[in-house]
Amino acid sequence: MLAMPAFGQTASTDASVGVGQDQADDEAVITVTGRRAAIQAADERKRKSDSIINSIVADEAGKLPDNSITEVLQRVSGVSIVRFGALNDPDHYSVEGSGIQVRGLSGVASRLNGREIFSANGGRALIWGDVTPELMQAVDVYKSSTADLIEGGTGGQIDLRTKMPFDYSIGWHAAGSAEISYGDLAKDKDYALSGLIAGHWNTAIGDIGVLVDVATSRLTSLSNFFRAEPYFRQRLPGETSDVFIPGGFDIGDEEFKRDRTGIYAAVQWAPSPDLELSGVFFQSRYKNKNQSHFSQVTSTNFTVNRTGSKFDSNGGLISTNSLFLRDPNTFDPTGSAIGSGGGTEGTRSNTMTRDISGEFSWQPNQGPFKLSGAFQNVLSTSQADRLAVFRDVPFPSSFGFDLSGDFPTVTLPTLAPGQFTNPANYQWAAAMPHNELNRGTMNAVDLDAQYSFEDSFLRDIKIGGRWSERKERDLNNGYTWTALGRGWNGFGADYAPQLTFANAKPGDIDAYTFDNFFHGQIAVPTQMLWPTIDLVRNVDVDDLHRAPPANFCGAADWGNPTYTNCATAGPLPTSTYGGPRSRVNEFINTDLGIWRTQNWAAYAQARFGRDYQPGTMGVSGNLGVRIVHVKNESQGFIVQNANTIIRNGQIQDLALRTDPRGGTAKFTKVLPSVNLQLQPGEDVKLRAAFNITMDLPTFNATRGGGEIGVASVTNPANTPDQNFPNLFTNFTASTGNPFLKPAMSSNLDLAAEWYVKPGTMFFVNGFYKRVTDLPIYSLTQRQVTVRFSNGTSEVVTASASDVATATEAATVKGVELGGRAFLDMLPGLLAGFGAEANYTFVDSKNPGDLYRDIFGTIRNDAPLQGLSKHNYNIAALYERGRVSARVAYSWRSKYLQSTNSNGTTPTYSYVATPGGTAQSTAIALPVYGDAYGQVDVGLIVKATDFLSFSLRGTNVLNATQRTLMGGYNNDAIYVRSWFQSDRRVSFGVNLAF
């Protein structure tokens, strides 16, 4: 492996090429340092590799060029990042990004120094944003595989490489950095600190090296969101064709305050030239506190008048001066106030990933035989505690909604006095806690033997084996929404009174304002009252559900007006807003999921080659095979939720029931790999590669547990003082699949690389992948047994949302091209200018996740999840003397996020004529991340050989991320969400000596 430049170390020959030789006005050789040295080292790593890779290398101060691993990787050709909490979570924006795709595939294996690393979150890979980037020396992206690499990654592998003591010259070395930053929406100052000390000595007992690297940072970010509900199918009076009208809107913001700390320590000892021992301790911890205020104005029964409204050619609403509720019997406006929900949410999360590894390398007498091995222990933990408190307030009976511009506009009629400022108009509605407690471990052992040949076309033969056992135990209690005290909830005298914000304990509510919402580009419809952040952070959910003092609202009597509106009773002494909690414990046995994966692998690989000589083409490569045996185990519970419904005119009570479920699956896979390189010239390399790679399904996909439930619609017979059970529409089921097969990808790559001179290179890569046994989200009808509270049971047909193995292969093909050039031939200061660009085109044919369009029809024409057809990066560079500058733009096109995301999977009623029979329609619309591009800038000035200053700007042009909804007439797509986050500026100081 190439030794990369490090703090205080003389730059390697690969990174200190004399670019000044090409300058007419400079006779002396200029030693390249800083970012350009790191760029050239990354190029050299790519050029010398046996497979197709891309690398990003830290500079002499130990700094990668961005604030997070995801931001670093987004600039690599063929790599794109997801700027959401997760790929399948399009409702929560993430400033630093979370998921990563390589060549359009989300099957990306995560590695630390070539060994497996992960996060305990129900998946198989690392949560990239959790990792402290200051601890990294370089990041490698493997796009073709070799037999000696750990199996995994249908898209590729990403290897995070840390510094090692023997990378440094003899003596002591140290480095440190400090940075402060500021976001224009969060309006908070943040920091990042890191420090490294390393020593390398020759002693009487051999070479000894020690390295300790620590880093800590805080980032506070604020994102604003505006979300349109699905466009539900409606029929306007007197018309014969349908229109599609949004079911309302949501607005809000979400603030994240994350603290990320990392510690890394390494020791190396070479008691003789033949033997080297090393040990590594790596730990990264990510703590987050988020808070959110959100308001919802939603209904599946909104409609408009043709007059005053505009529609597109597919019937989708563009704008209206009046969106209102209608009576399905007459199609006339009800004139009733529209219900408005919303609330405040607070989350604390803490994740930790720790790796302890030891390895040895023994090469007797520095001869042809080499034996190496390693032991690895990984521990990853994750805990999250979330509480959302909901409130209701009447909205006007109609509002204007304009979706014709870049941003949506909501207009309200003249409001009644105090409509949104009077606490008595707000009702305490519900509380929803969510808790997770996950723990994952892995032990792994590997042993490798290599025999090298001198003066032979066959360079070496390598064989090896690996055993690993990974376990994960997750506790997840879902989102247990439970009503607080409602006047209609029927829980008796202690719980029934309807409490309002006028009953709030002092400090439990406030008039929160959305300051500078969307940087002033979207007007907040009106300011409202909210539960406070202190309430959701500091009050136990069990306390919230305790009853108010006895007779606080008077007699428990429907004739008592304070029973359904307790506002006149005044503030409560404690935060006790009634309604018994739906569960008595934070976790119960049905929240448990247990997984275990055992891997046995063996491989054999041969490397061959003939070096390039003028007039003789260089030929090199490797071929090998890896055989893997996998055993997956999963355990969980199938839960039938309790519910009361009206079905076939009869009231039926579904019983709460849990049944254990699990499974074991075994697989043996053969993974061949061939990598070939031709070198027709000193500066040109042609590559071809074929390999088969695999991805194990995520733990979430193979979960043994699941749910059986019922879908229903609100009973139209409900009145303000009477609440009847909902009307049955259909039974539902949702489960994982413990027997899912690994996804297998057959990969073909062709590449050409031209290394013009140090810092200037160009490349083109073509690739083709055929992926079988992809896990897909499946919508089906299947038979399940439901059990009722009276002890009877019935076999019924349920609408099932399961994870299944695709029956058809997906194909992914594309091309990457790019390059970088510095204008060294120009005179003086102009010689520092350069440019870098890459573009990736990806096309796919895919069986696709199944979804239900707006008519309820099941369809399978969704693209491959996470795949953008077009990705590109453009950067203007300046590297001259003590100045390094960059202006970078990264862009990706639309990509599928989910076919079962929250909010786009409801059941709605469609009525074609006034008084006609209501048709219940279940939908599951596909949600896409819209095309997105972001501009970042950076400047580094090296004041002395040891001291430098940096200035960076992130998202300087205030980009807007949108999500889209599909599943409409003629494949029309409508905007679902708009997100904006901080523009950020950072100033840093770096020392290295």
CSV table of N, CA, C and O in Angstrom, one decimal, residues 26-88:
chain,number,residue,atom,x,y,z
A,26,ASP,N,10.5,29.3,-14.1
A,26,ASP,CA,10.9,28.8,-12.8
A,26,ASP,C,11.9,27.6,-13.1
A,26,ASP,O,11.4,26.5,-13.4
A,27,GLU,N,13.2,27.8,-12.9
A,27,GLU,CA,14.1,26.8,-13.2
A,27,GLU,C,14.2,25.7,-12.1
A,27,GLU,O,14.5,24.6,-12.3
A,28,ALA,N,13.8,26.1,-10.9
A,28,ALA,CA,13.9,25.2,-9.7
A,28,ALA,C,12.7,24.3,-9.7
A,28,ALA,O,11.6,24.6,-10.1
A,29,VAL,N,13.0,23.1,-9.1
A,29,VAL,CA,11.9,22.2,-8.9
A,29,VAL,C,11.1,22.6,-7.7
A,29,VAL,O,11.6,22.9,-6.6
A,30,ILE,N,9.8,22.7,-7.8
A,30,ILE,CA,8.9,23.1,-6.7
A,30,ILE,C,8.3,21.9,-6.0
A,30,ILE,O,7.8,21.0,-6.7
A,31,THR,N,8.5,21.8,-4.7
A,31,THR,CA,8.0,20.7,-4.0
A,31,THR,C,6.5,20.9,-3.7
A,31,THR,O,6.1,22.0,-3.2
A,32,VAL,N,5.7,20.0,-4.2
A,32,VAL,CA,4.2,20.2,-4.0
A,32,VAL,C,3.8,19.8,-2.6
A,32,VAL,O,4.2,18.7,-2.1
A,33,THR,N,3.0,20.6,-2.0
A,33,THR,CA,2.5,20.3,-0.6
A,33,THR,C,1.0,20.6,-0.6
A,33,THR,O,0.4,20.9,-1.6
A,34,GLY,N,0.4,20.5,0.6
A,34,GLY,CA,-1.0,20.8,0.8
A,34,GLY,C,-1.9,19.9,0.0
A,34,GLY,O,-1.7,18.7,-0.2
A,35,ARG,N,-3.0,20.5,-0.4
A,35,ARG,CA,-4.1,19.7,-1.1
A,35,ARG,C,-3.6,19.1,-2.4
A,35,ARG,O,-4.0,18.0,-2.7
A,36,ARG,N,-2.7,19.8,-3.1
A,36,ARG,CA,-2.3,19.2,-4.4
A,36,ARG,C,-1.4,18.0,-4.1
A,36,ARG,O,-1.5,17.0,-4.9
A,37,ALA,N,-0.6,18.0,-3.1
A,37,ALA,CA,0.1,16.8,-2.7
A,37,ALA,C,-0.8,15.6,-2.4
A,37,ALA,O,-0.6,14.5,-2.8
A,38,ALA,N,-1.9,15.9,-1.7
A,38,ALA,CA,-2.9,14.9,-1.4
A,38,ALA,C,-3.6,14.4,-2.7
A,38,ALA,O,-3.8,13.2,-2.8
A,39,ILE,N,-3.9,15.3,-3.6
A,39,ILE,CA,-4.5,14.9,-4.8
A,39,ILE,C,-3.6,14.0,-5.6
A,39,ILE,O,-4.0,13.0,-6.2
A,40,GLN,N,-2.3,14.3,-5.7
A,40,GLN,CA,-1.4,13.5,-6.5
A,40,GLN,C,-1.1,12.2,-5.8
A,40,GLN,O,-1.0,11.1,-6.5
A,41,ALA,N,-1.1,12.1,-4.5
A,41,ALA,CA,-1.0,10.9,-3.8
A,41,ALA,C,-2.2,10.0,-4.1
A,41,ALA,O,-2.1,8.8,-4.2
A,42,ALA,N,-3.4,10.6,-4.1
A,42,ALA,CA,-4.6,9.8,-4.5
A,42,ALA,C,-4.5,9.3,-5.9
A,42,ALA,O,-4.9,8.1,-6.2
A,43,ASP,N,-4.0,10.1,-6.8
A,43,ASP,CA,-3.9,9.6,-8.2
A,43,ASP,C,-2.9,8.4,-8.3
A,43,ASP,O,-3.1,7.4,-9.0
A,44,GLU,N,-1.8,8.5,-7.5
A,44,GLU,CA,-0.8,7.4,-7.5
A,44,GLU,C,-1.4,6.2,-6.9
A,44,GLU,O,-1.1,5.1,-7.4
A,45,ARG,N,-2.2,6.3,-5.9
A,45,ARG,CA,-2.9,5.2,-5.3
A,45,ARG,C,-3.8,4.5,-6.3
A,45,ARG,O,-3.8,3.3,-6.5
A,46,LYS,N,-4.5,5.3,-7.1
A,46,LYS,CA,-5.4,4.7,-8.2
A,46,LYS,C,-4.5,4.1,-9.3
A,46,LYS,O,-4.9,3.0,-9.7
A,47,ARG,N,-3.4,4.7,-9.6
A,47,ARG,CA,-2.6,4.2,-10.7
A,47,ARG,C,-2.0,2.8,-10.4
A,47,ARG,O,-1.9,1.9,-11.2
A,48,LYS,N,-1.6,2.7,-9.1
A,48,LYS,CA,-0.9,1.4,-8.7
A,48,LYS,C,-1.8,0.3,-8.3
A,48,LYS,O,-1.3,-0.8,-8.0
A,49,SER,N,-3.1,0.6,-8.2
A,49,SER,CA,-4.0,-0.4,-7.6
A,49,SER,C,-4.2,-1.6,-8.6
A,49,SER,O,-4.1,-1.4,-9.8
A,50,ASP,N,-4.4,-2.8,-8.0
A,50,ASP,CA,-4.7,-3.9,-8.8
A,50,ASP,C,-6.1,-4.0,-9.3
A,50,ASP,O,-6.5,-4.8,-10.2
A,51,SER,N,-7.0,-3.1,-8.8
A,51,SER,CA,-8.4,-3.1,-9.2
A,51,SER,C,-8.8,-1.6,-9.5
A,51,SER,O,-8.0,-0.7,-9.3
A,52,ILE,N,-10.0,-1.4,-9.8
A,52,ILE,CA,-10.5,-0.1,-10.2
A,52,ILE,C,-11.0,0.6,-8.9
A,52,ILE,O,-12.0,0.2,-8.2
A,53,ILE,N,-10.3,1.7,-8.5
A,53,ILE,CA,-10.6,2.4,-7.3
A,53,ILE,C,-10.5,3.9,-7.5
A,53,ILE,O,-10.0,4.3,-8.5
A,54,ASN,N,-11.1,4.6,-6.5
A,54,ASN,CA,-10.8,6.1,-6.4
A,54,ASN,C,-10.5,6.3,-5.0
A,54,ASN,O,-10.9,5.6,-4.0
A,55,SER,N,-9.6,7.3,-4.7
A,55,SER,CA,-9.1,7.6,-3.4
A,55,SER,C,-9.2,9.1,-3.1
A,55,SER,O,-9.1,9.9,-4.0
A,56,ILE,N,-9.4,9.4,-1.9
A,56,ILE,CA,-9.3,10.8,-1.4
A,56,ILE,C,-8.3,10.7,-0.2
A,56,ILE,O,-8.5,9.9,0.7
A,57,VAL,N,-7.3,11.6,-0.2
A,57,VAL,CA,-6.2,11.5,0.8
A,57,VAL,C,-6.2,12.8,1.6
A,57,VAL,O,-6.4,13.9,1.1
A,58,ALA,N,-5.9,12.6,2.9
A,58,ALA,CA,-5.8,13.8,3.8
A,58,ALA,C,-4.5,14.6,3.4
A,58,ALA,O,-3.6,14.0,2.9
A,59,ASP,N,-4.6,15.9,3.7
A,59,ASP,CA,-3.4,16.7,3.4
A,59,ASP,C,-2.4,16.6,4.5
A,59,ASP,O,-2.5,15.8,5.5
A,60,GLU,N,-1.3,17.4,4.4
A,60,GLU,CA,-0.2,17.3,5.4
A,60,GLU,C,-0.7,17.6,6.8
A,60,GLU,O,-0.1,17.2,7.8
A,61,ALA,N,-1.8,18.4,7.0
A,61,ALA,CA,-2.3,18.7,8.3
A,61,ALA,C,-3.3,17.6,8.7
A,61,ALA,O,-4.0,17.8,9.7
A,62,GLY,N,-3.4,16.6,8.0
A,62,GLY,CA,-4.3,15.5,8.4
A,62,GLY,C,-5.8,15.8,8.1
A,62,GLY,O,-6.7,15.2,8.7
A,63,LYS,N,-6.1,16.7,7.2
A,63,LYS,CA,-7.5,17.1,7.0
A,63,LYS,C,-8.0,16.6,5.7
A,63,LYS,O,-7.3,16.8,4.6
A,64,LEU,N,-9.1,15.9,5.7
A,64,LEU,CA,-9.9,15.7,4.5
A,64,LEU,C,-10.5,16.9,4.0
A,64,LEU,O,-10.8,17.9,4.9
A,65,PRO,N,-10.9,17.1,2.8
A,65,PRO,CA,-11.4,18.4,2.3
A,65,PRO,C,-12.8,18.7,2.6
A,65,PRO,O,-13.3,19.8,2.2
A,66,ASP,N,-13.5,17.9,3.4
A,66,ASP,CA,-14.9,18.3,3.8
A,66,ASP,C,-15.1,17.9,5.3
A,66,ASP,O,-14.3,17.3,5.9
A,67,ASN,N,-16.4,18.3,5.7
A,67,ASN,CA,-16.7,18.1,7.2
A,67,ASN,C,-17.1,16.7,7.6
A,67,ASN,O,-17.2,16.4,8.7
A,68,SER,N,-17.5,15.9,6.6
A,68,SER,CA,-18.0,14.6,6.9
A,68,SER,C,-17.6,13.6,5.9
A,68,SER,O,-17.2,14.0,4.7
A,69,ILE,N,-17.7,12.3,6.2
A,69,ILE,CA,-17.3,11.3,5.2
A,69,ILE,C,-18.2,11.4,4.0
A,69,ILE,O,-17.8,11.2,2.9
A,70,THR,N,-19.5,11.6,4.2
A,70,THR,CA,-20.5,11.7,3.1
A,70,THR,C,-20.1,12.8,2.2
A,70,THR,O,-20.2,12.7,1.0
A,71,GLU,N,-19.8,14.0,2.8
A,71,GLU,CA,-19.5,15.1,1.9
A,71,GLU,C,-18.2,14.9,1.1
A,71,GLU,O,-18.1,15.3,0.0
A,72,VAL,N,-17.2,14.2,1.7
A,72,VAL,CA,-16.0,13.8,1.0
A,72,VAL,C,-16.4,12.9,-0.2
A,72,VAL,O,-15.9,13.1,-1.3
A,73,LEU,N,-17.2,11.9,0.1
A,73,LEU,CA,-17.5,10.9,-1.0
A,73,LEU,C,-18.3,11.4,-2.1
A,73,LEU,O,-18.3,10.9,-3.2
A,74,GLN,N,-19.2,12.4,-1.9
A,74,GLN,CA,-20.0,12.9,-2.9
A,74,GLN,C,-19.3,13.4,-4.1
A,74,GLN,O,-19.8,13.5,-5.2
A,75,ARG,N,-18.0,13.7,-4.0
A,75,ARG,CA,-17.2,14.3,-5.1
A,75,ARG,C,-16.5,13.2,-5.9
A,75,ARG,O,-15.8,13.6,-6.8
A,76,VAL,N,-16.6,12.0,-5.5
A,76,VAL,CA,-16.0,10.9,-6.2
A,76,VAL,C,-16.9,10.5,-7.4
A,76,VAL,O,-18.1,10.4,-7.2
A,77,SER,N,-16.3,10.2,-8.5
A,77,SER,CA,-17.1,9.8,-9.7
A,77,SER,C,-17.9,8.5,-9.4
A,77,SER,O,-17.3,7.6,-8.8
A,78,GLY,N,-19.1,8.5,-9.7
A,78,GLY,CA,-20.0,7.3,-9.5
A,78,GLY,C,-20.6,7.2,-8.1
A,78,GLY,O,-21.3,6.2,-7.9
A,79,VAL,N,-20.3,8.1,-7.2
A,79,VAL,CA,-20.8,8.1,-5.9
A,79,VAL,C,-21.8,9.2,-5.7
A,79,VAL,O,-21.5,10.3,-6.1
A,80,SER,N,-22.9,8.9,-5.1
A,80,SER,CA,-23.9,9.9,-4.7
A,80,SER,C,-24.3,9.7,-3.3
A,80,SER,O,-24.2,8.6,-2.8
A,81,ILE,N,-24.8,10.8,-2.6
A,81,ILE,CA,-25.2,10.7,-1.2
A,81,ILE,C,-26.7,11.0,-1.1
A,81,ILE,O,-27.2,11.7,-1.9
A,82,VAL,N,-27.3,10.5,0.0
A,82,VAL,CA,-28.7,10.8,0.3
A,82,VAL,C,-28.7,11.9,1.4
A,82,VAL,O,-28.1,11.7,2.5
A,83,ARG,N,-29.3,13.0,1.1
A,83,ARG,CA,-29.4,14.1,2.1
A,83,ARG,C,-30.7,14.0,3.0
A,83,ARG,O,-31.4,15.0,3.2
A,84,PHE,N,-30.9,12.8,3.4
A,84,PHE,CA,-32.1,12.6,4.3
A,84,PHE,C,-31.6,11.7,5.5
A,84,PHE,O,-30.5,11.1,5.4
A,85,GLY,N,-32.5,11.5,6.5
A,85,GLY,CA,-32.1,10.7,7.6
A,85,GLY,C,-31.8,9.3,7.2
A,85,GLY,O,-30.9,8.6,7.8
A,86,ALA,N,-32.4,8.8,6.1
A,86,ALA,CA,-32.2,7.5,5.5
A,86,ALA,C,-32.8,7.5,4.1
A,86,ALA,O,-33.6,8.4,3.8
A,87,LEU,N,-32.3,6.6,3.3
A,87,LEU,CA,-32.8,6.5,1.9
A,87,LEU,C,-34.3,6.4,1.9
A,87,LEU,O,-35.0,7.0,1.0
A,88,ASN,N,-34.9,5.6,2.8
A,88,ASN,CA,-36.4,5.4,2.8
A,88,ASN,C,-37.1,6.3,3.7
A,88,ASN,O,-38.2,6.0,4.2
